Coordinates of C-alpha atoms in Angstrom, one line a residue:
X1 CA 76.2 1.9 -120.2
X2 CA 73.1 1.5 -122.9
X3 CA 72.9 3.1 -126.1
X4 CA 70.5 5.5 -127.0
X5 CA 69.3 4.8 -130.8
X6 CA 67.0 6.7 -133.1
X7 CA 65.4 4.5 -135.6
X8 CA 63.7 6.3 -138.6
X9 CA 61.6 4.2 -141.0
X10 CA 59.5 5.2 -144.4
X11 CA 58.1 3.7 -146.8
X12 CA 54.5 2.9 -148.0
X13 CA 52.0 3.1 -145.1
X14 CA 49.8 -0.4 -144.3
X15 CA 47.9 -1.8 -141.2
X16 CA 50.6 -3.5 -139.0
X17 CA 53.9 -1.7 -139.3
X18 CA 54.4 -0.7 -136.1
X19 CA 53.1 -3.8 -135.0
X20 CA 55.2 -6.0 -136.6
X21 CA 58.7 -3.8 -135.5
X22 CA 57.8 -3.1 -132.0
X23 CA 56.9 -7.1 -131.6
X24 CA 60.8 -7.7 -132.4
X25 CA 62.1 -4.8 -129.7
X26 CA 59.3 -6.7 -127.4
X27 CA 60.9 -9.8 -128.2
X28 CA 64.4 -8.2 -127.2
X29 CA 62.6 -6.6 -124.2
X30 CA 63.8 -2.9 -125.7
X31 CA 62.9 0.0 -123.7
X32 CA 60.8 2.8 -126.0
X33 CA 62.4 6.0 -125.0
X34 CA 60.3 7.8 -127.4
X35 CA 58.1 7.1 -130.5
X36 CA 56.4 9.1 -133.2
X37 CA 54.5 9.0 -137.0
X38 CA 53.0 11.4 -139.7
X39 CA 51.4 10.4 -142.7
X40 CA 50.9 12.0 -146.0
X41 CA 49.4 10.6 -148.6
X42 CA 50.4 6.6 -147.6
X43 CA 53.9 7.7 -146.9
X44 CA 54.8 6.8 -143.5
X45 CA 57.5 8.4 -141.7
X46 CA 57.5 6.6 -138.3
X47 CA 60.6 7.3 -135.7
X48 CA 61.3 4.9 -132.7
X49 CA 63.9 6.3 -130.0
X50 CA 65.2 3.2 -128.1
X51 CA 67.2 1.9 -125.3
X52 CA 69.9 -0.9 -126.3
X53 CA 72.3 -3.0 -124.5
X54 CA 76.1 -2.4 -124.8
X55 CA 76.9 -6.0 -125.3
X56 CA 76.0 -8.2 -128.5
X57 CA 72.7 -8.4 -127.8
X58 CA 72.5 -5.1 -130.0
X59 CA 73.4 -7.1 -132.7
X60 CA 70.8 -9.6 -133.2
X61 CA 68.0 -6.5 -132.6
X62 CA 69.3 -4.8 -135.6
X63 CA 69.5 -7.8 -137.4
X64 CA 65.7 -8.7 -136.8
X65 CA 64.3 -5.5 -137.8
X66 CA 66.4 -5.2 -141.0
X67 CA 65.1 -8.4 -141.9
X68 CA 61.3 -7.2 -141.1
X69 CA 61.8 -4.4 -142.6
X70 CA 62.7 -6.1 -146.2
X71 CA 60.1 -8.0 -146.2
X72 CA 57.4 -5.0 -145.7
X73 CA 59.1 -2.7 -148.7
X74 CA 60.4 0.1 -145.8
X75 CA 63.4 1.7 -145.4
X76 CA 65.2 2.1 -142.2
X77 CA 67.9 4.3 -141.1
X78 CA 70.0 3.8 -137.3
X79 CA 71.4 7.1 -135.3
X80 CA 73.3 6.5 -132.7
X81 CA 72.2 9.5 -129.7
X82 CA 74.9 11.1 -127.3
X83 CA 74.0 9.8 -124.3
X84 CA 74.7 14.2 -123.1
X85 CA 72.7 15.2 -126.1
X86 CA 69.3 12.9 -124.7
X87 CA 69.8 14.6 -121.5
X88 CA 69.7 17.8 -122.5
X89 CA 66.7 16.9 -124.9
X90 CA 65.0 15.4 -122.0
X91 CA 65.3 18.7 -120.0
X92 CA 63.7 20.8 -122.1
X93 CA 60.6 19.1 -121.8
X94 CA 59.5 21.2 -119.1
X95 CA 59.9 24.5 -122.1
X96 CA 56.8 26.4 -122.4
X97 CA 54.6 25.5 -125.3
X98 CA 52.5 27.3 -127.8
X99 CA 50.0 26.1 -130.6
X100 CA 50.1 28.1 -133.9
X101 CA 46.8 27.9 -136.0
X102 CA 47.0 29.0 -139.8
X103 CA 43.8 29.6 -141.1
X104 CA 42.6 30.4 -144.5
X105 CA 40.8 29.5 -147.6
X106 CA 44.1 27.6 -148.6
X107 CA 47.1 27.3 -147.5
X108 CA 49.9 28.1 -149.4
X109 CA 54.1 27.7 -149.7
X110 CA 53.8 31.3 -149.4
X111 CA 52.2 31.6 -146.0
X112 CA 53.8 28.7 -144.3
X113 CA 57.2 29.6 -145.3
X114 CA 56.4 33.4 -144.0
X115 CA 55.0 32.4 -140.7
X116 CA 57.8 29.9 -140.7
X117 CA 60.9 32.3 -140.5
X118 CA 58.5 34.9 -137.8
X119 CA 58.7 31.2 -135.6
X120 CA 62.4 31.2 -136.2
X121 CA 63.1 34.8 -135.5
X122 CA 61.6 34.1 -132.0
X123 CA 63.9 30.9 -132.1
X124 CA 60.7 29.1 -131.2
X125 CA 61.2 25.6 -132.4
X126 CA 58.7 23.4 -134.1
X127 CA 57.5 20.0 -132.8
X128 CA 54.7 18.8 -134.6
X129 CA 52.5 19.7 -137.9
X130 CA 49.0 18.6 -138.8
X131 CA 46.8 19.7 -140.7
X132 CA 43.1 20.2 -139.3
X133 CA 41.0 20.7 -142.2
X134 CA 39.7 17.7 -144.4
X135 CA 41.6 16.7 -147.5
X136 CA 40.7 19.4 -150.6
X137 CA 40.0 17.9 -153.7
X138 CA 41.3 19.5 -156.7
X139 CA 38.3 18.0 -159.2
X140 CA 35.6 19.0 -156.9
X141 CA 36.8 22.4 -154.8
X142 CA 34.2 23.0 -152.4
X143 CA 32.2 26.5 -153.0
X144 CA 33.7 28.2 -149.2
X145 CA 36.6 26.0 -148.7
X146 CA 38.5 26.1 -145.4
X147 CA 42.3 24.9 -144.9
X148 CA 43.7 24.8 -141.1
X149 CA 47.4 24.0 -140.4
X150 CA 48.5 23.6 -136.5
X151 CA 51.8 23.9 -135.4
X152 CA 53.2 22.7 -131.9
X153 CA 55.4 25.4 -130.9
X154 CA 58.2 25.2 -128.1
X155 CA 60.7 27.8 -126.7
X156 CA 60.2 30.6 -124.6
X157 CA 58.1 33.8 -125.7
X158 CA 59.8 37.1 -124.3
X159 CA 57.0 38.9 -125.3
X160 CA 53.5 37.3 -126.5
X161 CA 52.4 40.6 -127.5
X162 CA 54.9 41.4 -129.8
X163 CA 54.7 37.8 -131.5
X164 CA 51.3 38.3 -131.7
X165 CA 52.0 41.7 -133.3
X166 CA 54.0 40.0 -135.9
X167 CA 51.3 37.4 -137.1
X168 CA 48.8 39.6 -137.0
X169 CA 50.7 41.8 -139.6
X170 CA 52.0 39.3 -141.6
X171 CA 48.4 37.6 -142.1
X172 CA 46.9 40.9 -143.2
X173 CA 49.0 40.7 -145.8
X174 CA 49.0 37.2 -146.3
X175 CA 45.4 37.0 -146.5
X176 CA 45.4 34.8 -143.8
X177 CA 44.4 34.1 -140.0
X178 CA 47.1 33.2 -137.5
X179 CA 46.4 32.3 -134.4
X180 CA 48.8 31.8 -130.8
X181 CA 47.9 30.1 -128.2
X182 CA 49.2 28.8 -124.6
X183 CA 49.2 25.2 -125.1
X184 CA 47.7 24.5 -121.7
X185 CA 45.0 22.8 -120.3
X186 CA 42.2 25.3 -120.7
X187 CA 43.2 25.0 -124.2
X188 CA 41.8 22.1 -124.3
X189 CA 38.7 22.9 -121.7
X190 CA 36.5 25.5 -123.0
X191 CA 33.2 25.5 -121.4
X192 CA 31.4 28.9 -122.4
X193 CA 31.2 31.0 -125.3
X194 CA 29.8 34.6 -125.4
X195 CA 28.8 36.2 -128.9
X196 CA 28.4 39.6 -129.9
X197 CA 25.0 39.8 -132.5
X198 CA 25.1 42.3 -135.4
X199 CA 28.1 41.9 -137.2
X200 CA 29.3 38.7 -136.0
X201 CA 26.5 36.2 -135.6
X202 CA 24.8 38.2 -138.3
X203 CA 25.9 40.6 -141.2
X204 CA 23.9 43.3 -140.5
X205 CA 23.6 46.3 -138.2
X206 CA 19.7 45.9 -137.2
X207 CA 19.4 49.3 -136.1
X208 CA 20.9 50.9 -139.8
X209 CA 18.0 48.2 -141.2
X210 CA 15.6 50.1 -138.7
X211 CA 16.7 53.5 -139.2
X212 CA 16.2 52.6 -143.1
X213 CA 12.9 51.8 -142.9
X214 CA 11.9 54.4 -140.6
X215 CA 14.0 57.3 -143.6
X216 CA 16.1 58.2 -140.5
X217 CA 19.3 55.9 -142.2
X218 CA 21.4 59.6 -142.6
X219 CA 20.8 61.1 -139.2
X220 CA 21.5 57.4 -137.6
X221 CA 24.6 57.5 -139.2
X222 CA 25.7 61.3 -138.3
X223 CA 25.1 60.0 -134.8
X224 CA 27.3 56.9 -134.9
X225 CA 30.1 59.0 -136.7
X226 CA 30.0 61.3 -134.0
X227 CA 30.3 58.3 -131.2
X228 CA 33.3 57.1 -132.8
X229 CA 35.1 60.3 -132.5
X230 CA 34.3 60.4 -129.1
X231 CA 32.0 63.3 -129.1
X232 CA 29.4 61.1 -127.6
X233 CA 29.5 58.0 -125.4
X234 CA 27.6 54.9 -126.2
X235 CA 24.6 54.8 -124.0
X236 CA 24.2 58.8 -125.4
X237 CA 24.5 58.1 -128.9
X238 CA 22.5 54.6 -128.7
X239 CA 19.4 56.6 -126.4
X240 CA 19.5 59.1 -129.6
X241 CA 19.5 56.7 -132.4
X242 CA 16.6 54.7 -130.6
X243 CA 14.4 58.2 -129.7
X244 CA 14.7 58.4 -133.9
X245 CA 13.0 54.9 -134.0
X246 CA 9.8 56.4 -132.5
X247 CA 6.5 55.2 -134.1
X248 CA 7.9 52.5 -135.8
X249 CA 5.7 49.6 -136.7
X250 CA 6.5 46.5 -135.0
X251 CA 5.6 44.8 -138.1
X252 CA 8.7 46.1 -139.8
X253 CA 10.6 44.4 -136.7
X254 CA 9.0 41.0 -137.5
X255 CA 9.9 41.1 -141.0
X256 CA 13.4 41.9 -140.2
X257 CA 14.2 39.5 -137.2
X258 CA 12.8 36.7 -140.4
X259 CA 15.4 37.3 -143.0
X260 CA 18.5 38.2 -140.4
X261 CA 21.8 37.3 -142.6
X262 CA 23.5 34.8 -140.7
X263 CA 27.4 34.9 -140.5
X264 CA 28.7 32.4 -142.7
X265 CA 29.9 28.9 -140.5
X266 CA 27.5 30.2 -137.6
X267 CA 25.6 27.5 -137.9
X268 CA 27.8 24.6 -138.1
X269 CA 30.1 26.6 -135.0
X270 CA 26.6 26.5 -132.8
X271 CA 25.9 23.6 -133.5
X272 CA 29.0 21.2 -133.2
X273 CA 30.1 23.3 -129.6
X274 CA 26.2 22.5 -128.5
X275 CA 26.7 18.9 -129.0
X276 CA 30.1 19.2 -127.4
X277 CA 27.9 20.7 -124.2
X278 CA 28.8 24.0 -124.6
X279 CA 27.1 26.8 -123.3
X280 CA 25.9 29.5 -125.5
X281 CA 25.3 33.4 -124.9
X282 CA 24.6 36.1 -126.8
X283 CA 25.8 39.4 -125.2
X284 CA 24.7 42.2 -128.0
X285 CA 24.4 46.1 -127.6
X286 CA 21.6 45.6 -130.2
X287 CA 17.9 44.5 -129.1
X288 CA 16.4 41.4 -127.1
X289 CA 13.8 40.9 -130.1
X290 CA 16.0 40.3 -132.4
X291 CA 18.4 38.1 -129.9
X292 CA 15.8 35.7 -129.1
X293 CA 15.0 35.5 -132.5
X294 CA 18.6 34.1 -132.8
X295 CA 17.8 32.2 -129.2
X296 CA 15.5 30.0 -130.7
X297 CA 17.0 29.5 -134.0
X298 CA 20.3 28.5 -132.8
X299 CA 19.4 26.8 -129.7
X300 CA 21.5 29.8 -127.7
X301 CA 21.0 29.2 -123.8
X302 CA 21.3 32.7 -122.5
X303 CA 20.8 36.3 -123.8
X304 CA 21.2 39.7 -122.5
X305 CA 20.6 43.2 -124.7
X306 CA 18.8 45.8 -125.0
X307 CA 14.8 45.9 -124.8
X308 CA 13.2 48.0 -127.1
X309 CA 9.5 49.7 -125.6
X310 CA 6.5 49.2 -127.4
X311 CA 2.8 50.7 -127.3
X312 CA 0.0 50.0 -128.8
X313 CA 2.3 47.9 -131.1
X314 CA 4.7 50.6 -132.2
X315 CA 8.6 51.7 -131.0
X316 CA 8.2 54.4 -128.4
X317 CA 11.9 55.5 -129.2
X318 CA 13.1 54.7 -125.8
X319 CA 14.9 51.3 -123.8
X320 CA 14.1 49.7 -120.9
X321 CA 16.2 48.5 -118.0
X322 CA 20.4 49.0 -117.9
X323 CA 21.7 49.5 -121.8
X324 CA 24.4 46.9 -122.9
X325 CA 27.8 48.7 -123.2
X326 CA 30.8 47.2 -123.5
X327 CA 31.7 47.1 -119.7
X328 CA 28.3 45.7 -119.3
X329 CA 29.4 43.2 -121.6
X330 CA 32.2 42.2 -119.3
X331 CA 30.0 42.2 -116.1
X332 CA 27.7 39.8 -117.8
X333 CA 30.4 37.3 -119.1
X334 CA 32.1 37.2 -115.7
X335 CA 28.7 36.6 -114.0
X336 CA 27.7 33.8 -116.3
X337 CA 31.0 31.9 -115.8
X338 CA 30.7 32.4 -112.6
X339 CA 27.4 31.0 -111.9
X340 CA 28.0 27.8 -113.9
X341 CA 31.4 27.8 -112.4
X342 CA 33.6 28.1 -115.3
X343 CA 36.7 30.1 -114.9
X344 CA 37.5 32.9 -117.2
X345 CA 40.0 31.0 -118.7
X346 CA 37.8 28.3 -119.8
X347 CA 35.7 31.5 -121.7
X348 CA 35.6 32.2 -125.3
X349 CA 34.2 35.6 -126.4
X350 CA 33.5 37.0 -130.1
X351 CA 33.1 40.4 -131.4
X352 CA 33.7 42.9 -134.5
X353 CA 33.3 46.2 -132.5
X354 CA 34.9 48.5 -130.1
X355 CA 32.5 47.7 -127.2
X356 CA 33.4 44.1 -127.6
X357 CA 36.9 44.4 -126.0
X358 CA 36.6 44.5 -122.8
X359 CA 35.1 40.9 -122.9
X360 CA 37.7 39.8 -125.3
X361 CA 40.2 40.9 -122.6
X362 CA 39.1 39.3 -120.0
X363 CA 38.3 35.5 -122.2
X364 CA 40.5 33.0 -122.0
X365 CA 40.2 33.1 -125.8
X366 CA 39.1 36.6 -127.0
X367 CA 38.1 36.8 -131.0
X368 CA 37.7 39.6 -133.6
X369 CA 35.5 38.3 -135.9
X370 CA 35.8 40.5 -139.5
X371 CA 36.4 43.0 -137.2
X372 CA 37.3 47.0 -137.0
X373 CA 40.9 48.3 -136.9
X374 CA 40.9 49.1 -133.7
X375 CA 39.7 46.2 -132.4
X376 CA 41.5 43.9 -134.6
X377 CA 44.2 45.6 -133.4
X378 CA 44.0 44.8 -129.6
X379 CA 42.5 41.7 -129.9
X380 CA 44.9 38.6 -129.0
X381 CA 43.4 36.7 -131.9
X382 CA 41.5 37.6 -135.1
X383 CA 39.6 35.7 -138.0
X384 CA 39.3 37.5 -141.1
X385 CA 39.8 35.7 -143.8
X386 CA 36.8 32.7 -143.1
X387 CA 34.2 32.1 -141.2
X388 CA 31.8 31.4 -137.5
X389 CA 33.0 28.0 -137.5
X390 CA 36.8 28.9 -138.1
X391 CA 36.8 28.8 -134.3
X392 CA 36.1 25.3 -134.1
X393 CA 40.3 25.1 -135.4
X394 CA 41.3 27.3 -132.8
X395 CA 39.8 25.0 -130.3
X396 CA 41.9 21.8 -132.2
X397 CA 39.0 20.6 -133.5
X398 CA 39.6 18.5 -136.7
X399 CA 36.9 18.3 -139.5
X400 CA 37.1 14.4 -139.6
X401 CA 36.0 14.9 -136.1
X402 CA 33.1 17.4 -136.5
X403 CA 31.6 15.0 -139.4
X404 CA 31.3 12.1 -137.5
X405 CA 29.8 14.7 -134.4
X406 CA 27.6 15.6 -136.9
X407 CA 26.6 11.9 -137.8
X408 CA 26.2 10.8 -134.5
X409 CA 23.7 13.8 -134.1
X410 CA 21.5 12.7 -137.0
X411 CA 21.9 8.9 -136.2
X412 CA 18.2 7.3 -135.8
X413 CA 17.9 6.2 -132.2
X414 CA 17.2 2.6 -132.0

């Protein structure tokens, strides 16, 4: 019968430790069982689960790496494993998993200790830790800093919706995003990603900057109030806040579209998922002449909203073709999937509004960005507390990773 040994070492971190330990298990022709390491700031902690002999040949193994292990300035510490208690470990390896994403402007004792004890109230256990974001320097704090912690979550989930309840709760008053994912393979695959415009690639509503210029900004309003408590639906209330635009100068259009307010991180989210050979879309209730604006700015490879009628160079106060609703929304990202042949799952989709839903529902990885209530609310996932490119975490991107993207981007081609 072998022995089943878990070997933990620590010390100071240096090129060739776990060179120099596994070449004396090589030597002894040791099975690995299992093997692991984390680093923080040169401390190693590095854990080797081996297979021994029963005999004396044990002996000289121990021996070896004690002596190696002098030499380098590491500790290392022997636990004999019940041969039952590896069994059972081995057979939960086949336990549903789940990838929990803190994000914020830092992370604090606070927040990880709070989302902590919700993981242990759903006796999920946790695997791994690593942080995402970049090291923060304390002399030179960046002027929009961001701080992602992942956790590798295992254990069964009853009910997702009720853990995602409790995250969702506890970061509102945290002041921080948390984020639950299936730790699957489309995870890991995402192919397409759908954006809603005003309010989440941009901070603005462009028809409240319209209806300001045109001196309709209070009846615009009235009309949107009355939308949201349901005395009007939204093609209704949107034909009726557009017939207000009549006579409207295109000019005014122009010099809107040119000073949009883009969302904070949307640029560096764009860009680092283009490179990655992501496809874009922008799926907005808003207006095609502003969306291509964004088109061209962003690099953005398909757009659908709502086209505004001109003549003789001014807003006739009416839309052409179908009007973007929410379901339309859904239609659209299901038919753009489909045509490049990317499943739903493999679909991201962003919003802040209540006719974003239904596409968040149907994404493999649906989004509230600074979002309503409502949607908030019903949304599996929600970022809140940072920006665009927050989402790049959610997809297990690191920032070491996004920098050298970005370097390889800018390299001169010889």
């Amino acid at each position: 019968m072998f022995e089943i040994v878990l070997i933990n070492v620590s010390g100071v971190d240096r090129p060739g430790i776990t060179a120099a330990l596994t070449e004396i298990l090589a030597r002894y022709s040791v099975p690995v069982l299992d093997i692991g390491q984390s680093t923080i700031h040169n401390a190693l902690a590095l854990g080797l689960l081996i297979e021994l002999p029963p005999d004396g040949r044990a002996c000289p193994v121990f021996r070896d790496l004690l002596f190696q292990a002098h030499g380098m300035g590491l500790d290392l510490r022997f636990t004999p494993i019940d041969p039952e208690d590896y069994e059972r470990w081995v057979a939960e390896q086949g336990q549903p998993r789940h990838i929990l994403t803190l994000i914020s402007r830092e992370i604090s004792s606070e927040q990880i200790a709070k989302v902590s004890a919700v993981v242990a109230d759903y006796q999920l256990n946790v695997d791994r830790i690593s942080r995402l974001s970049g090291r923060i320097s304390r002399r030179s704090p960046a002027a929009q800093p961001l701080a992602c912690v992942e956790l590798s979550l295992r254990g069964a989930v009853s009910t997702i919706s009720d853990l995602h309840a409790s995250l969702l709760a506890l970061g509102q008053v945290l002041g921080l995003d948390v984020a639950v994912q299936e730790d699957d393979i489309f995870r890991r695959n995402r192919r397409l990603v759908c954006f809603d415009m005003d309010s989440t690639l941009i901070q603005t509503e462009v028809i409240d900057e319209l209806a300001k210029v045109a001196g309709v900004g209070c009846e615009v309003a009235a009309i949107t109030e009355a939308a949201m408590r349901g005395e009007l639906d939204f093609k209704e209330s949107f034909r009726r806040r557009i017939a207000l635009l009549e006579g409207l100068d295109e000019a005014v259009l122009a010099e809107i579209a040119d000073r949009l307010p883009i969302t904070e991180g949307a640029d560096r989210l764009i860009a680092s998922l283009k490179q990655l050979g992501y496809r874009i879309a922008i799926l907005s209730g808003g207006f095609t002449y502003f969306a291509e604006h964004l088109k061209r700015r962003f690099g953005v490879d398909d757009v659908y909203a709502n086209e505004l009628e001109f003549c003789n160079g001014r807003l006739t106060g009416v839309v052409t073709g179908e009007i973007i609703d929410g379901q339309r929304k859904a239609e659209l990202l299901r038919e753009i999937a489909a045509h490049e042949g990317i499943r739903l799952e493999q679909v991201i989709a962003v919003g802040d509004g209540a006719n974003d839903l239904p596409m968040l529902a149907i994404a493999g990885l649906g989004i509230a960005f600074h979002a309503k209530p409502i949607v908030t609310q019903q949304a599996r996932h929600a970022i809140a507390n940072v920006g665009l490119d927050g989402i790049l975490y959610l997809l297990g991107m690191r920032d070491r990773d996004l920098e050298r993207l970005q370097q390889a981007s800018i390299a001169p081609t010889l």
